[in-house]
Tab-separated table of C-alpha atoms in Angstrom:
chain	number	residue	atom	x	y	z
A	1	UNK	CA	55.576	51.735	-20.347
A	2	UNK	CA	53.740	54.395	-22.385
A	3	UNK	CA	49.978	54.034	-23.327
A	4	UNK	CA	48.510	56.629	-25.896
A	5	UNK	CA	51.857	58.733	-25.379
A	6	UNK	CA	51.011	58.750	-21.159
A	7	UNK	CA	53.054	56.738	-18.932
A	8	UNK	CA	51.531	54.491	-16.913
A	9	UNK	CA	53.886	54.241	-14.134
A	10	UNK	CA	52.750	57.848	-13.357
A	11	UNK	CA	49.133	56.173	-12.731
A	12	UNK	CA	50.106	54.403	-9.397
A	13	UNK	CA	51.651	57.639	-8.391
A	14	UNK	CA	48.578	59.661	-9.478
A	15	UNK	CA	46.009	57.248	-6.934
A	16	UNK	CA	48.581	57.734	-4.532
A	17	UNK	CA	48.629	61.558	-4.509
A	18	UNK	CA	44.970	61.724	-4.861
A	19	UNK	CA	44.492	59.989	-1.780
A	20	UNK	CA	46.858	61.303	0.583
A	21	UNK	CA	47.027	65.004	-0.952
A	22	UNK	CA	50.348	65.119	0.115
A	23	UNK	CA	53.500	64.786	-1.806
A	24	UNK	CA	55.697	64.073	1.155
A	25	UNK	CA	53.223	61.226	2.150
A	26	UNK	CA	53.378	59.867	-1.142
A	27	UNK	CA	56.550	59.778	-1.737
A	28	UNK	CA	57.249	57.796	1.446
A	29	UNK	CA	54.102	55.349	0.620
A	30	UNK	CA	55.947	54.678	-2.767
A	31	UNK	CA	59.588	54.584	-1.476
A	32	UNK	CA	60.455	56.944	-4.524
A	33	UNK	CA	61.649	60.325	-2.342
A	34	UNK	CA	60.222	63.748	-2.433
A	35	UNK	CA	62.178	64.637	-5.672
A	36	UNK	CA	60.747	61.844	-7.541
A	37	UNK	CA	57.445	62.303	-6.445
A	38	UNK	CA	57.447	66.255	-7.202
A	39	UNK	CA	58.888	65.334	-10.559
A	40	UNK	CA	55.770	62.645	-11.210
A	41	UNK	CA	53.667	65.842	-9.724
A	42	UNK	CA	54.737	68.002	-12.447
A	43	UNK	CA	54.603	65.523	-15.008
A	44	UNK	CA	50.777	64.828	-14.399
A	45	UNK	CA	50.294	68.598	-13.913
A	46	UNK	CA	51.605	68.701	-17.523
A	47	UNK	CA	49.876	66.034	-19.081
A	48	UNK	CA	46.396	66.847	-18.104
A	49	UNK	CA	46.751	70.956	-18.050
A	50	UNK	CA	45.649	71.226	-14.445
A	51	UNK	CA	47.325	71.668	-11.058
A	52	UNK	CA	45.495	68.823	-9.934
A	53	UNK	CA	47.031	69.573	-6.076
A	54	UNK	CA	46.414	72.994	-5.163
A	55	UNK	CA	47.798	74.603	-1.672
A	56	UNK	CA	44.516	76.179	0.741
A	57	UNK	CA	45.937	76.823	4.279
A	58	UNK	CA	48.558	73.782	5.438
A	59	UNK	CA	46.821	71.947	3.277
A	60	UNK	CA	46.646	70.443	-0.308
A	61	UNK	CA	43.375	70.048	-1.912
A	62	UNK	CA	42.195	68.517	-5.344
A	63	UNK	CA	40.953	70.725	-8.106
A	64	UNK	CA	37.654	69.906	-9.136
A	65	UNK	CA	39.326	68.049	-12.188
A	66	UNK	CA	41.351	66.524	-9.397
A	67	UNK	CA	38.427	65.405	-7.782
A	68	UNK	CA	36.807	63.554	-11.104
A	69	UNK	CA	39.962	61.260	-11.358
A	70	UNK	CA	39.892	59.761	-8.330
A	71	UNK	CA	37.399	56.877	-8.386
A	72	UNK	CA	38.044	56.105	-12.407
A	73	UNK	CA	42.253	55.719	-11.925
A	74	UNK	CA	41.442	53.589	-8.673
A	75	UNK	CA	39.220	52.090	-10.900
A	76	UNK	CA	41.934	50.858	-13.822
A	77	UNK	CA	44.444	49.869	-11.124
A	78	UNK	CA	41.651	47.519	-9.021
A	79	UNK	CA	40.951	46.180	-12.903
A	80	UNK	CA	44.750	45.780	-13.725
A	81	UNK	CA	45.353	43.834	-9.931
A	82	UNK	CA	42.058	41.666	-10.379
A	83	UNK	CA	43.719	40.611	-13.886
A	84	UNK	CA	46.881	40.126	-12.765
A	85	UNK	CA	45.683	37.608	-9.545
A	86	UNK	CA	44.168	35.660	-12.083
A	87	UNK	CA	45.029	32.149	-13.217
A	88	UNK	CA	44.051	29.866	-15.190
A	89	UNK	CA	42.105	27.636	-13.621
A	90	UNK	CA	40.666	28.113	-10.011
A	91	UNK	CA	40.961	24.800	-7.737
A	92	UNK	CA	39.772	25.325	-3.932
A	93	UNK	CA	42.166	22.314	-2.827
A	94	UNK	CA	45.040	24.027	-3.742
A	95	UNK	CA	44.488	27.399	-3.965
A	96	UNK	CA	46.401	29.393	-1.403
A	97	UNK	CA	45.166	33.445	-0.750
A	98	UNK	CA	43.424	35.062	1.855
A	99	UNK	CA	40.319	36.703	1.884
A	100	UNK	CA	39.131	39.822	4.005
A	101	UNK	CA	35.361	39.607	5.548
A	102	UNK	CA	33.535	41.999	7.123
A	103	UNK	CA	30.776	41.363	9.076
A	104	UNK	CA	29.028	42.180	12.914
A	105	UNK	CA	29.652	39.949	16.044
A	106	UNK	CA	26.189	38.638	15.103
A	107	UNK	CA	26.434	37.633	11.557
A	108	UNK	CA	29.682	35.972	12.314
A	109	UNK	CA	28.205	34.153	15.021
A	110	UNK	CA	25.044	32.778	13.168
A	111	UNK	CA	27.108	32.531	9.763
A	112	UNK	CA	30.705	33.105	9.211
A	113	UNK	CA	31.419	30.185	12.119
A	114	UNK	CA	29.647	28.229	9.733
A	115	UNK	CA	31.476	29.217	6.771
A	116	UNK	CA	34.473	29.590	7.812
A	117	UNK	CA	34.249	25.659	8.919
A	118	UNK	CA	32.884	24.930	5.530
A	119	UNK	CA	35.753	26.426	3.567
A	120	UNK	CA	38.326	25.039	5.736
A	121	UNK	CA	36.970	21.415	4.878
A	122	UNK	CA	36.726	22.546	0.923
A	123	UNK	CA	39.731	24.906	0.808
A	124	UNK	CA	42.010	23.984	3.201
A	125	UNK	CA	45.275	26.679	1.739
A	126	UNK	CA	42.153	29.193	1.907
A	127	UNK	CA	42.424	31.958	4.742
A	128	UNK	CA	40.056	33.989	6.141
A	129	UNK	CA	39.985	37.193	8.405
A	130	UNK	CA	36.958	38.822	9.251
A	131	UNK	CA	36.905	42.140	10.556
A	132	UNK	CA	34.101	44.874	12.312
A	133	UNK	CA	32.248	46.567	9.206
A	134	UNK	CA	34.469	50.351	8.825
A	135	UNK	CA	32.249	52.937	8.677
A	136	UNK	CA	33.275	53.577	4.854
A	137	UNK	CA	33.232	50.357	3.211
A	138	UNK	CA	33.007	51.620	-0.148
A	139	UNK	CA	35.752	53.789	0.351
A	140	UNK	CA	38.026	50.041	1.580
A	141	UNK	CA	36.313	48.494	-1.009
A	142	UNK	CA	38.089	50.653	-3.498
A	143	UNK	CA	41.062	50.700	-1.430
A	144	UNK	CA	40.894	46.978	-2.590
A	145	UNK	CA	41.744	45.734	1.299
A	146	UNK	CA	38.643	44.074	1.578
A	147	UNK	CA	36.961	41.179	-0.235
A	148	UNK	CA	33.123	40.971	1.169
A	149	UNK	CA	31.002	42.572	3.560
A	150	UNK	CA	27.431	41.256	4.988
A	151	UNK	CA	25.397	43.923	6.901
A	152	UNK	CA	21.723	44.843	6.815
A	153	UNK	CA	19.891	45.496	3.433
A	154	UNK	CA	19.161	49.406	4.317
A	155	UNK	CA	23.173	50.172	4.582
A	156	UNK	CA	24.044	48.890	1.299
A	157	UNK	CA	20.922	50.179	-0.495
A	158	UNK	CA	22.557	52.874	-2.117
A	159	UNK	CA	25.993	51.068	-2.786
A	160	UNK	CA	27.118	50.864	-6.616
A	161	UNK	CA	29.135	47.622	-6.102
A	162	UNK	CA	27.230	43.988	-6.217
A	163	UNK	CA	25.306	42.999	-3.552
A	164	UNK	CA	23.022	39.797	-3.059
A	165	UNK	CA	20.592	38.624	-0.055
A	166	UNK	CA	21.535	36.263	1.940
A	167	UNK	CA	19.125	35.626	4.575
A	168	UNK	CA	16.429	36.672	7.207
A	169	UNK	CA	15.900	37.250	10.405
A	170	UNK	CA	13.272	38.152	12.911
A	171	UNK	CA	13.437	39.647	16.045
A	172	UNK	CA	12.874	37.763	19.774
A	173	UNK	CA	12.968	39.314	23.319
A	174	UNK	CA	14.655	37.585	26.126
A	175	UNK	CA	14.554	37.191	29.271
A	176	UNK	CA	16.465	36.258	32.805
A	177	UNK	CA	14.857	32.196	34.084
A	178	UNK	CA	14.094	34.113	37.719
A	179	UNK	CA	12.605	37.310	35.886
A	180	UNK	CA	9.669	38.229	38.814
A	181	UNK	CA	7.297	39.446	36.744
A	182	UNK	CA	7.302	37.969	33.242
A	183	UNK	CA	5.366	35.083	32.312
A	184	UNK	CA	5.206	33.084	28.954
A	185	UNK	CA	3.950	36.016	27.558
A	186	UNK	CA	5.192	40.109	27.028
A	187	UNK	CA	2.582	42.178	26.380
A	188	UNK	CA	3.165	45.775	24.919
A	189	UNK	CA	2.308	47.922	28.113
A	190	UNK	CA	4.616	45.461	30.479
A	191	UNK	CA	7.339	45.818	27.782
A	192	UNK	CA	7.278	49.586	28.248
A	193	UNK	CA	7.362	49.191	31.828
A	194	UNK	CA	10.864	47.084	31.531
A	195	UNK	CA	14.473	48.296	31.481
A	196	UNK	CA	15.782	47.156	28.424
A	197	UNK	CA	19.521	46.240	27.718
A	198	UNK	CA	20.811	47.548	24.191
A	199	UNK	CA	23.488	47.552	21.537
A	200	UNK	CA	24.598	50.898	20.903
A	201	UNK	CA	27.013	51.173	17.786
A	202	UNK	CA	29.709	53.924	16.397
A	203	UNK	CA	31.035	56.567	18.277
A	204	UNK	CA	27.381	58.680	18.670
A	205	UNK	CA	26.001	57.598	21.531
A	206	UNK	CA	22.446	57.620	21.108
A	207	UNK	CA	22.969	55.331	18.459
A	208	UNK	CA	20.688	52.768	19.471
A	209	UNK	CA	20.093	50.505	16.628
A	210	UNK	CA	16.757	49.760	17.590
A	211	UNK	CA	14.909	53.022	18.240
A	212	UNK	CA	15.554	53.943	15.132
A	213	UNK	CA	12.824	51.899	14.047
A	214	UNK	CA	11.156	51.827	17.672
A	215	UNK	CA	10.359	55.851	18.481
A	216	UNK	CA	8.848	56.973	15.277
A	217	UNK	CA	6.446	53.922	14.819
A	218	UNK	CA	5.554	53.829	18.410
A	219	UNK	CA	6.058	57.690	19.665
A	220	UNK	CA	7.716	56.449	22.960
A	221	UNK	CA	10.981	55.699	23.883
A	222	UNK	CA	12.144	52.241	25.678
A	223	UNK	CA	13.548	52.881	28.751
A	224	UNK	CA	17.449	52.453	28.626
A	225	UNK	CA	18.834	51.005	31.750
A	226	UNK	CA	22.331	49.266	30.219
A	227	UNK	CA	23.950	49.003	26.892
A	228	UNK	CA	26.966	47.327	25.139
A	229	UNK	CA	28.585	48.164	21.778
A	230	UNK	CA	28.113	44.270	20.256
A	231	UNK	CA	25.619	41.937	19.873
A	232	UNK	CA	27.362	38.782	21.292
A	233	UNK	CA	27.287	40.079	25.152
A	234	UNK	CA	24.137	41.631	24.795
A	235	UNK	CA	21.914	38.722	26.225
A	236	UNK	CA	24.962	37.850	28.918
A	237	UNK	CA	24.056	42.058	30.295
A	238	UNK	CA	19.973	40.218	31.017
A	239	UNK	CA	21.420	37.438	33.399
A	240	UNK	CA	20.125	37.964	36.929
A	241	UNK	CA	18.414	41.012	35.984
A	242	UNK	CA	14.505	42.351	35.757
A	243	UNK	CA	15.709	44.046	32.065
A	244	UNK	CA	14.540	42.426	28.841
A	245	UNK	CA	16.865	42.638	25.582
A	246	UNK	CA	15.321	42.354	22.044
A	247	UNK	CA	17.592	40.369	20.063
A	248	UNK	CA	17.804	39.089	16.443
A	249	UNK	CA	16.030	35.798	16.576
A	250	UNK	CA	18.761	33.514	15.847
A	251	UNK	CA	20.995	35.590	18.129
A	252	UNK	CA	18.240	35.076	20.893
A	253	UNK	CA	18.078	31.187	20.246
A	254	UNK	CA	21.527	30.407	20.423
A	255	UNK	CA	22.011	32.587	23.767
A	256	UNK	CA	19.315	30.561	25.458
A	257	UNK	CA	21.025	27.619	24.552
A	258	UNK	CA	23.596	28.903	26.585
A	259	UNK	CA	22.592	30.795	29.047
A	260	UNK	CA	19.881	30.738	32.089
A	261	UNK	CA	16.979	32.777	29.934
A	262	UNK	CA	13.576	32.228	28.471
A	263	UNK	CA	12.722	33.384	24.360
A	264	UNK	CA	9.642	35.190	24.312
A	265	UNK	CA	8.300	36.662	21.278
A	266	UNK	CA	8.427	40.514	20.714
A	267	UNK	CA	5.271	42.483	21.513
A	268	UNK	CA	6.218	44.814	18.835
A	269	UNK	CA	5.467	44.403	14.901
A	270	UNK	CA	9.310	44.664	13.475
A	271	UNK	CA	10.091	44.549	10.033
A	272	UNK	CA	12.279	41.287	9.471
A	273	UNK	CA	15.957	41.878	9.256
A	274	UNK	CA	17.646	40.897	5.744
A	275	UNK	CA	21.204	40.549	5.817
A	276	UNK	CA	22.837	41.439	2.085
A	277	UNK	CA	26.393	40.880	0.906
A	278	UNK	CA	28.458	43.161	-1.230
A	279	UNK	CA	31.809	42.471	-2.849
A	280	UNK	CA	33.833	45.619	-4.981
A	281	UNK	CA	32.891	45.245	-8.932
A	282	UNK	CA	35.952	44.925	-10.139
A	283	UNK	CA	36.113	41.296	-8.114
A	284	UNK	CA	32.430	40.213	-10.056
A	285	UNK	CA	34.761	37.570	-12.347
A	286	UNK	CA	37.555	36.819	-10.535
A	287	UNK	CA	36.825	32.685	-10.222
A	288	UNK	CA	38.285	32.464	-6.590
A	289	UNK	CA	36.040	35.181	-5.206
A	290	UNK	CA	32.614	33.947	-7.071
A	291	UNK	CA	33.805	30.805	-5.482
A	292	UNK	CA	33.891	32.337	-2.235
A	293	UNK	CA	30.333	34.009	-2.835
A	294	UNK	CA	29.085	31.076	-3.509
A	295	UNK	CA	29.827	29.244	-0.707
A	296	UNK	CA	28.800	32.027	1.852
A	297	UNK	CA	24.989	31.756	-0.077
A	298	UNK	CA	25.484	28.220	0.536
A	299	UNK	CA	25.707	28.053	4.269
A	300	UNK	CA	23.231	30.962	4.188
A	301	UNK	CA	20.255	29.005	2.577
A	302	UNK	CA	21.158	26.246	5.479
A	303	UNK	CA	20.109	29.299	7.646
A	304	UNK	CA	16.886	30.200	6.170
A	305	UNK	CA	16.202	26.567	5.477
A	306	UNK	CA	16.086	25.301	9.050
A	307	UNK	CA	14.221	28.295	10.643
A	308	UNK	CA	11.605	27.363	8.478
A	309	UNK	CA	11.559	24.027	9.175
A	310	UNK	CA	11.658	24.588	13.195
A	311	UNK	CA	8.666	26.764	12.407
C-alpha cells in the first residue's frame, strides 16, 4: 500500500532497522531474508536521499537523519496498533487481553495485590503480568511491550508520556521485639549508632536508595551492616538482630503484622514518598487501558484514604 507515492510496508522495516542497526538482524526479526531486507535498505536509502545505515568499525550506525526518524516512525506504528486493537465498545466482562505492569516488590505489595484482586472480580478474561521496572522504560514504552508503570514521582519527572499520582507514603523505622537497646522511642544520635539493613537497587552497588536523600541533608553516612536488592525481605534481614531498617510506612506496617518487630517512627525529617503512574501516549484513548487507569487510581485512593483515617 502506497501513501503520498511511499510504501508503507517499508515503514515496519524502517523501525526495525533503526533499532537493531543491523540488516542481518532485521531480516531474521521480519522473516523476510537478507536479500529482501537489503532491497527495503536501498529502497529507503532512495526515498529519503540518505544512507540512513552507515558502516564505522563492525558496526552500523544511524546518520544523524537516521537518528531523527526513529522516535516519529515508532511513533505512527504505536498509533496505527493502538487503532487497530480498538473496538467498538469496551466491556470489562468480556473483554479478553493482557496487560503488562511494572512496578517494585513494594508497590505491588501495598497496591497491585489489591488491584489485581479488584480486576479479577470486574474483568474476569482480563490478565495481568507485572514485571521489575527496566531501567529504560521509555525506551519499552515505545517498544509498545509494556502498558503502565508506577515508580516514585522524581523518576518520571522528566518523562514525555502521561503520568498521574497515585498515592503517598511516609517513611517508618523498624525494629527486632528483643532489640536490647531500643525503647518506644529512636532518637537521632542512637539511630546513628545502629547498623542499618538496606535495599540496594541496579547493578551499582552503592546504590542505596536512601542515602541519596540521607548524606547530603545530614553530612553523615548510616552505617551499612546488611543489604538486599528488594523491599519485600528487607524487614525479614532485622529479625533477631540489633540493626534497624527504615522502611516505607505501609511496607513497615504490613511487616509487623507479620513478623516479630516493633514500628517506630523515623528520627529523620524525610520528604514523603509519592508514587506516580505513567502509561505510553499513544495508549491515552484506547477505552480498555483508561479503564485500566482508572481502576489502579481507584484502589489507590483506598490507600491514601485509610492511612488517613488510622491517623
Amino acid at each position: 500500500m502506497r501513501f503520498d507515492r511511499f510504501d508503507l510496508n517499508l515503514l515496519v522495516i524502517l523501525d526495525t532497522l533503526l533499532e537493531e542497526r543491523n540488516v542481518t538482524k532485521a531480516s531474521e526479526r521480519l522473516h523476510i531474508g537478507q536479500s529482501g531486507a537489503s532491497a527495503a535498505l536501498k529502497r529507503l536509502r532512495e526515498h529519503f536521499g540518505d544512507e540512513l545505515l552507515v558502516p564505522v568499525g563492525r558496526q552500523m550506525m544511524l546518520t544523524p537523519l537516521a537518528q531523527t526518524l526513529v522516535e516519529p516512525v515508532r511513533e505512527a506504528l504505536l498509533q496505527v496498533r493502538a487503532a487497530l486493537a480498538r473496538k467498538p465498545a469496551f466491556d470489562p466482562k468480556t473483554e479478553d487481553r493482557k496487560f503488562v505492569l511494572c512496578a517494585s516488590d513494594y508497590v505491588t505489595t501495598v497496591l497491585m495485590a489489591d488491584v489485581i484482586q479488584h480486576i479479577a472480580i470486574q474483568a474476569p478474561k482480563v490478565s495481568i503480568e507485572v514485571r521489575r521496572p527496566p531501567k529504560d522504560y521509555a525506551e519499552v514504552f515505545d517498544r509498545g511491550v509494556l502498558d503502565l508503570i508506577v515508580m516514585p514521582e522524581p523518576y518520571l519527572a522528566r518523562s514525555s508520556h502521561p503520568k498521574e499520582p497515585l498515592f503517598q507514603d511516609s517513611h517508618a523505622c523498624v525494629v527486632w521485639n528483643g532489640h536490647a537497646t531500643v525503647g518506644n522511642a529512636l532518637t537521632f544520635e542512637h539511630y546513628m549508632e545502629l547498623g542499618h539493613v538496606v535495599v540496594r537497587l541496579g547493578d551499582d552497588a552503592r546504590a542505596v536508595m536512601f542515602e541519596e536523600w540521607f548524606q547530603p541533608r545530614y553530612g553523615r553516612q548510616r552505617r551499612i551492616e546488611c543489604s538486599v536488592d528488594n523491599f519485600s525481605t528487607l524487614a525479614l534481614l532485622v529479625v533477631g538482630t540489633q540493626r534497624v531498617a527504615t522502611m516505607h510506612r505501609r511496607m513497615a506496617e504490613y511487616a509487623v503484622r507479620h513478623l516479630p518487630l516493633r514500628l517506630l517512627e523515623a528520627p529523620v525529617d524525610v520528604p514523603p514518598l509519592v508514587e506516580t503512574m505513567a502509561w505510553p501516549r499513544h495508549m491515552q484513548n484506547d477505552p480498555a487501558h483508561a479503564w485500566l487507569r482508572e481502576q489502579v487510581q481507584r484502589v489507590a485512593s483506598r490507600l491514601d484514604n485509610s492511612q488517613a483515617q488510622s491517623r
